[in-house]
Coordinates of C-alpha atoms in Angstrom, one line a residue:
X161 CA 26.5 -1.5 -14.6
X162 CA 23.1 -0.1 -14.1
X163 CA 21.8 0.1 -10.9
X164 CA 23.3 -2.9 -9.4
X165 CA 22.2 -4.9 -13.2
X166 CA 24.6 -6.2 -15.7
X167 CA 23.0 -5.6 -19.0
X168 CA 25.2 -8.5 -21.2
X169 CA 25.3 -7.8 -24.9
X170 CA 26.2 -9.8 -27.8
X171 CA 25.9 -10.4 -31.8
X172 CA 23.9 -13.5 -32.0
X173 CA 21.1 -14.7 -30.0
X174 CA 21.6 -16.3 -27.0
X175 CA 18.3 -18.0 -26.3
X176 CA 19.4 -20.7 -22.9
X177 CA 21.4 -18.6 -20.7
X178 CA 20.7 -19.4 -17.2
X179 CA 19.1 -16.6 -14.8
X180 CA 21.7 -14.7 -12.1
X181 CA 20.6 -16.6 -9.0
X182 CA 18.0 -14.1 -6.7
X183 CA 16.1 -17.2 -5.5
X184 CA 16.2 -20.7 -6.7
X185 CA 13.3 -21.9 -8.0
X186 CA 11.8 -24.2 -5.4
X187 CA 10.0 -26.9 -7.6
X188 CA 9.1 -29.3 -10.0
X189 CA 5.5 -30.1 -11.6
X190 CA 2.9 -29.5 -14.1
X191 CA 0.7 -26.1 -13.4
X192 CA -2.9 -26.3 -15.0
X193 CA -2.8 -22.7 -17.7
X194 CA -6.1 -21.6 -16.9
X195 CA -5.1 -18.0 -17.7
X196 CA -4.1 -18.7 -21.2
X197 CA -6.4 -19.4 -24.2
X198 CA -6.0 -20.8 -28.0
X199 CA -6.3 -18.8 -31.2
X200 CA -7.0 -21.7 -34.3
X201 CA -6.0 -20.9 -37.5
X202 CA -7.1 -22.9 -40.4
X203 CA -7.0 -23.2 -43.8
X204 CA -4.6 -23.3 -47.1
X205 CA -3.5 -19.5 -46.6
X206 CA -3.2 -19.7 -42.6
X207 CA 0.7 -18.9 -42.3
X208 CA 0.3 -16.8 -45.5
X209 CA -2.4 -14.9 -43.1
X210 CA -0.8 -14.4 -39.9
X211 CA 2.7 -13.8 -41.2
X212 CA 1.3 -10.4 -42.4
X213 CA 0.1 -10.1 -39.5
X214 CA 3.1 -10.2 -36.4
X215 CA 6.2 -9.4 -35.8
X216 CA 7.8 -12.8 -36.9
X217 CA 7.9 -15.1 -39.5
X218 CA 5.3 -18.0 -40.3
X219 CA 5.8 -18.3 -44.0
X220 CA 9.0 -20.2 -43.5
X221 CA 8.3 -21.8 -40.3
X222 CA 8.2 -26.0 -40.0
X223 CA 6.5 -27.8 -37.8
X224 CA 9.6 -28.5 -35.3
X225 CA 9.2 -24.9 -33.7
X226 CA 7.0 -22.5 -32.0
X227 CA 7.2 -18.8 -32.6
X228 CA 7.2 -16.1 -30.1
X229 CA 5.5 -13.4 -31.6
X230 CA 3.7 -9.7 -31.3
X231 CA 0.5 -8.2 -32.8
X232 CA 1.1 -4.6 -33.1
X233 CA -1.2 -1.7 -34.0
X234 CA -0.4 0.9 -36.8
X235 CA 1.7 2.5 -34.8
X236 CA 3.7 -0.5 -33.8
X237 CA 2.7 -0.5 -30.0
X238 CA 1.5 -4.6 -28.8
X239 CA -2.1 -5.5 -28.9
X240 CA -1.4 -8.8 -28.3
X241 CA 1.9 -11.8 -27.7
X242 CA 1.7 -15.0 -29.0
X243 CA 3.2 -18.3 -28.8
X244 CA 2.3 -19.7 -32.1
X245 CA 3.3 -23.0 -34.1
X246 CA 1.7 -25.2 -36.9
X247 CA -0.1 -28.2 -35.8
X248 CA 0.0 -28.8 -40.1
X249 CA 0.6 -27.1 -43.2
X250 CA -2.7 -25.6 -43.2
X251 CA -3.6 -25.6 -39.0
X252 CA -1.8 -22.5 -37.0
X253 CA -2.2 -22.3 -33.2
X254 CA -2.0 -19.0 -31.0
X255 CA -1.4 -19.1 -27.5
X256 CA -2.0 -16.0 -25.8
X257 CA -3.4 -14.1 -22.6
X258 CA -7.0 -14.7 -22.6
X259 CA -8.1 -11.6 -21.2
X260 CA -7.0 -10.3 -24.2
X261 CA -8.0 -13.4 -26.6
X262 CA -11.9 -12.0 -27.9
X263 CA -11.1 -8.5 -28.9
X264 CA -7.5 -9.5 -30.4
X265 CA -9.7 -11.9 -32.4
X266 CA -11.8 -9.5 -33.6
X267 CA -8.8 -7.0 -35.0
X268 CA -7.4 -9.8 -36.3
X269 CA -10.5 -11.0 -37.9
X270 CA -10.8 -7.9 -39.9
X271 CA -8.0 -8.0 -42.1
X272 CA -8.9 -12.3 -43.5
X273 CA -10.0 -10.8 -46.1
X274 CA -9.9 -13.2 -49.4
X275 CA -7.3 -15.0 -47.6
X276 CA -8.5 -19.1 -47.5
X277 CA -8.0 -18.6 -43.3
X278 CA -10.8 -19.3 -40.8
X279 CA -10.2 -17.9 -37.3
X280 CA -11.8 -19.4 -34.2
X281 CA -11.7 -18.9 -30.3
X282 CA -10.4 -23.2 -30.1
X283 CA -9.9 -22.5 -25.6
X284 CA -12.7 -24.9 -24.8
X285 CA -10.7 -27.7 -27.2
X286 CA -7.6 -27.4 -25.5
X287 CA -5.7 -27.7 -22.2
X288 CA -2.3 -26.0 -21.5
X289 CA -0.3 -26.7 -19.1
X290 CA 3.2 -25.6 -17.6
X291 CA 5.7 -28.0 -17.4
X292 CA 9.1 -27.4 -15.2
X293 CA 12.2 -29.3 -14.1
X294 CA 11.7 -32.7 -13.7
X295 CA 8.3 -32.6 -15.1
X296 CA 9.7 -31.5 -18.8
X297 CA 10.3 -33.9 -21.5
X298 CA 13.0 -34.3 -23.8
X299 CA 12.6 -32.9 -27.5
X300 CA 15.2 -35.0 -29.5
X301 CA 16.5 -31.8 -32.0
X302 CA 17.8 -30.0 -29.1
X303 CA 17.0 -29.6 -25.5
X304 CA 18.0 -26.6 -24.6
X305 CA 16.6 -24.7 -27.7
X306 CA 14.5 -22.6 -26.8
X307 CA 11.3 -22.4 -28.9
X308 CA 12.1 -25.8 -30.2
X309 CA 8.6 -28.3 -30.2
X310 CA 7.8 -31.7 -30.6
X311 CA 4.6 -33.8 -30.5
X312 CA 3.7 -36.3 -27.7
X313 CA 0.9 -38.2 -28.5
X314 CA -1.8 -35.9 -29.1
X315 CA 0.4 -33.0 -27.2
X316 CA 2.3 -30.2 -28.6
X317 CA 5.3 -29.4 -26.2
X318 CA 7.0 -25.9 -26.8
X319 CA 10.4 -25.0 -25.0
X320 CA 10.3 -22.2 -23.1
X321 CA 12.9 -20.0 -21.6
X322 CA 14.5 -21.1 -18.1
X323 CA 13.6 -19.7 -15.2
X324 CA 16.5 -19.7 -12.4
X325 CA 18.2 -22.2 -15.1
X326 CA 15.2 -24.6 -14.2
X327 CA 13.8 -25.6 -17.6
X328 CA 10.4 -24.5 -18.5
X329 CA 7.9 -26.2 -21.5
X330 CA 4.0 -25.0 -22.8
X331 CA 1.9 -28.3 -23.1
X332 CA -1.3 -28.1 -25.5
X333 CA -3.3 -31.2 -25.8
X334 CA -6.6 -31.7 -26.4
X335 CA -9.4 -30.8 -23.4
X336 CA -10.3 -34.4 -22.8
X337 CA -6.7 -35.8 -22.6
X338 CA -5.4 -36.6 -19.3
X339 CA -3.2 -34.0 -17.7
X340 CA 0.9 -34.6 -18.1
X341 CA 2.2 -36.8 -15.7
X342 CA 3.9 -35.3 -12.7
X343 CA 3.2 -33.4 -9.4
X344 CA 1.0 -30.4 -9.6
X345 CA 2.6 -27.2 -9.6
X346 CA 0.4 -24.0 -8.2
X347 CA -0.5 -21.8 -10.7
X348 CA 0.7 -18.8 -8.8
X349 CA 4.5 -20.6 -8.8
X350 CA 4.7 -20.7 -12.2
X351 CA 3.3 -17.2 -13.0
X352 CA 6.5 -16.8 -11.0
X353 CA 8.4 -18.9 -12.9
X354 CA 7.3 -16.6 -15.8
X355 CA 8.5 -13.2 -15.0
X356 CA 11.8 -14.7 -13.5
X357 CA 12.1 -15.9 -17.4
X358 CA 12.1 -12.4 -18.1
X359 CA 10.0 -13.4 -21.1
X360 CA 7.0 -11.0 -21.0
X361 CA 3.3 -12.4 -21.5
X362 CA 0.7 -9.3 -22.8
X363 CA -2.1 -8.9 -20.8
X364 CA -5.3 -5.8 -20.6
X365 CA -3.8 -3.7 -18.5
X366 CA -1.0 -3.0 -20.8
X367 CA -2.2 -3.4 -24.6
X368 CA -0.7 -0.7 -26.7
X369 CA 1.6 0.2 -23.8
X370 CA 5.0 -0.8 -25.6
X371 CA 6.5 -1.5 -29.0
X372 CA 8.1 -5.0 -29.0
X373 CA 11.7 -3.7 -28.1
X374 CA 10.4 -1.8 -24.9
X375 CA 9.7 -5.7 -23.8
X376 CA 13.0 -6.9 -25.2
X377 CA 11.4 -9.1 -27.5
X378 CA 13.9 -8.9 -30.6
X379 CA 16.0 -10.6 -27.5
X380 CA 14.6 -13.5 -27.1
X381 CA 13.0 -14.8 -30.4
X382 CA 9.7 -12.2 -30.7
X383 CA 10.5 -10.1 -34.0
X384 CA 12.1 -10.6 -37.4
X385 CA 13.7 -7.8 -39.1
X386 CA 14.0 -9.2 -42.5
X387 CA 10.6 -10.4 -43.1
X388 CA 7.9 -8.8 -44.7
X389 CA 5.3 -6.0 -43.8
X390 CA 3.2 -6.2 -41.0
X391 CA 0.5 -3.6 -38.8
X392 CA 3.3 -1.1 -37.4
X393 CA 6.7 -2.7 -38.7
X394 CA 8.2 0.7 -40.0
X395 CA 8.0 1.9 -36.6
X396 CA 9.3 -1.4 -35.1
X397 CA 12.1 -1.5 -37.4
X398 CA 12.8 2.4 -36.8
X399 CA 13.1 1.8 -33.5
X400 CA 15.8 -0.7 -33.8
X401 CA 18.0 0.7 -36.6
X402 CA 17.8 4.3 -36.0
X403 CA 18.5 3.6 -32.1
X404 CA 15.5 5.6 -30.7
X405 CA 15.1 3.3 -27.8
X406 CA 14.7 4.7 -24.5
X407 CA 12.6 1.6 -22.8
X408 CA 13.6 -1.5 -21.9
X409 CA 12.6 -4.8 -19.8
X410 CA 13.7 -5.5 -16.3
X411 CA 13.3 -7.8 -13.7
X412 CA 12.9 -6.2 -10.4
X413 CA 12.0 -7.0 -7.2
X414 CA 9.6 -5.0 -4.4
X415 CA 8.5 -5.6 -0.9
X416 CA 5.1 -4.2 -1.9
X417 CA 2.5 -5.6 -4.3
X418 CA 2.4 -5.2 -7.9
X419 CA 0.5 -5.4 -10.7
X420 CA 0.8 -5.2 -14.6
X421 CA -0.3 -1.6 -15.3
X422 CA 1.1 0.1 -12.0
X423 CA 3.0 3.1 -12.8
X424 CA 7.2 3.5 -11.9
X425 CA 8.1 7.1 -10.6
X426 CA 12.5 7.9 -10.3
X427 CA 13.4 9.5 -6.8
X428 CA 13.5 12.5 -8.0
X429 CA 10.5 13.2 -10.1
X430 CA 7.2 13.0 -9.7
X431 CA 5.7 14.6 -12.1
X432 CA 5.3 11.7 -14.6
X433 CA 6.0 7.8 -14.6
X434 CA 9.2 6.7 -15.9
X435 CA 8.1 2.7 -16.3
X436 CA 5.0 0.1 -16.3
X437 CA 4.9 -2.8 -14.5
X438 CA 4.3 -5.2 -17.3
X439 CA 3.9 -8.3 -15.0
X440 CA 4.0 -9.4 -11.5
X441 CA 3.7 -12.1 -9.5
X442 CA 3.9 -12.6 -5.5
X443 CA 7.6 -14.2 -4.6
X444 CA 7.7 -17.5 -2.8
X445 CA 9.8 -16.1 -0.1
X446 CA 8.2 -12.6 0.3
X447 CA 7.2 -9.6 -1.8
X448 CA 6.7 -9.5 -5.2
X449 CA 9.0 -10.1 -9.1
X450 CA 8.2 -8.4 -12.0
X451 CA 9.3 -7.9 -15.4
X452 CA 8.9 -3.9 -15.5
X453 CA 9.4 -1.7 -19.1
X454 CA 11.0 1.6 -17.9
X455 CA 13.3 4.7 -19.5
X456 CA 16.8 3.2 -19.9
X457 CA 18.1 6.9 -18.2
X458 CA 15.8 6.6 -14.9
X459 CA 17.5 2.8 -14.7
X460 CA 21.0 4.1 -15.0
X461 CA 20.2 6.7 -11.9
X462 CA 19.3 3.2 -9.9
X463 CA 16.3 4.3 -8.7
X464 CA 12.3 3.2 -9.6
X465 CA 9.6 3.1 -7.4
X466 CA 6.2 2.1 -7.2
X467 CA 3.4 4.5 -7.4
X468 CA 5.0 8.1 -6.6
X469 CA 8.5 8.9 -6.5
X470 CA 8.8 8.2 -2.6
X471 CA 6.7 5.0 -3.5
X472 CA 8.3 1.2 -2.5
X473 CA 11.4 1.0 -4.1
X474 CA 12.6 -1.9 -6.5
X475 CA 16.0 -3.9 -6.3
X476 CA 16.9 -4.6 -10.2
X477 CA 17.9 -8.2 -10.7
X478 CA 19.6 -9.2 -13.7
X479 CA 18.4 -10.1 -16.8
X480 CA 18.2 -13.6 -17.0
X481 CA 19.3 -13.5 -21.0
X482 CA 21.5 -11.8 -22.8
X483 CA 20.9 -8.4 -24.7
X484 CA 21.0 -7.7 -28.7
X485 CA 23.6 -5.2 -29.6
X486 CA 21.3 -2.4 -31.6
X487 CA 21.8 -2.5 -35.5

């Protein structure tokens, strides 16, 4: 036990395990994604491209899942998350933060090459949307897979992980289609619903702050060990088989404020942070969630804070998903 947290560790992935109950999330509905944008991908060597680009596989992937998925620099820190599928054999989209979207573009950009791949900024040609509880719709190959997709109509409909065991889908559909059909859902309750997934979305104040691992992303779906090269994967893949880890993901909880890029002090030193707050998001019942990165040891002591080492403490919650045993 680690300061009041159950890490859970197993063999296999276990990608639909519900959240430990902190609160319940309070509703159902459809939350415009303003805060996300769309990477398009086209051509005959699109998922020959991008699979040497991130940290999982496109090659091999069909067109009945989405990918979770990291673009890392040379020295294997993030520079960008995707969720990423195949609209067709030769049309790859990237969902990602867009405050992040131009520049990762541009790095990205840089290494087409000769490859037949055409890469665009496609936001203004689509509309995402969060759909949660009753507002998700069934995808007939499994529903509670996460990652699994399925087309409706002219939208692509992604499982996502739960949050508080409510299920939790990404929508893309065309700009000019009508929204889904159910009530609206406030943006700021389902950038809740996102950190209590536990499933971290990369964002400015925190590129190149973390290899994938540090956000527990070979956890839940975000990194393949047996493909093929990609920017930083010697370093990703050192990290997991010779055990250096000292980072992981949390969720935590604060009575203060937060904000991706704060600092995390222990009690009893100040003189430099021993976690990020990777993202936050105000609580519906008071104070703030976030899924924080921070030194495995200064977890075990059971004591972070925010800002300084006598800063607002944070309550660890547990992980809503179970934990990779290291290789």
């Amino acid at each position: 036990m680690m300061g009041g947290m159950i890490i859970q560790r197993m063999n296999t992935k276990t990608q639909h395990l519900p959240a430990a109950s902190h609160e319940v999330f309070p509703s159902n509905g459809v939350a415009h994604l303003t805060h996300l944008g769309v990477i398009k991908i086209v051509g005959d060597d699109a998922a020959k491209f991008i699979h040497g680009q991130l940290t999982h596989d496109f090659s091999l992937l069909d067109l009945h899942t989405a990918r979770l998925a990291a673009f890392c620099s040379a020295k294997g820190r993030m520079q960008a998350s995707f969720i990423g599928f195949k609209r067709s054999g030769t049309e790859i989209l990237l969902v990602c933060s867009l405050d992040i979207l131009a520049p990762t573009l541009k790095r990205l950009s840089m290494f087409v090459m000769r490859a037949k791949a055409k890469l665009s900024d496609a936001s203004a040609e689509y509309a995402l949307y969060g759909l949660a509880g009753d507002a998700t719709k069934s995808i007939a190959t499994d529903d509670h897979s996460v990652w699994a997709k399925a087309e409706f109509d002219e939208c692509t409909v992604v499982n996502l992980y739960p949050a508080d065991a409510v299920p939790r889908q990404l929508c893309v559909g065309p700009a000019a289609s009508p929204a889904p059909q159910g009530q609206t859902l406030d943006l700021a309750q389902w950038l809740w619903s996102e950190v209590r997934s536990g499933v971290a979305t990369l964002s400015a104040p925190v590129v190149e702050a973390f290899v994938p691992q540090m956000l527990n992303y070979e956890s839940v779906g975000g990194v393949n060990f047996k493909k093929g090269c990609y920017p930083g994967q010697e370093i990703v893949a050192r990290s997991q088989f010779r055990g250096t880890l000292k980072r992981r993901a949390f969720v935590v909880h604060a009575d203060a404020p937060m904000a991706a890029g704060d600092a995390l002090f222990s009690a009893d030193d100040d003189s430099q942070p021993t976690g990020t707050v990777v993202q936050a998001a105000p609580a519906p019942r008071g104070g703030f969630d976030a899924i924080v990165s921070a030194q495995l040891a200064a977890v075990e002591k059971g004591s972070l804070h925010l800002g300084s080492s006598t800063g607002q403490p944070l309550q660890i919650l547990p992980l809503p998903y179970a934990l990779l045993d290291d290789i």
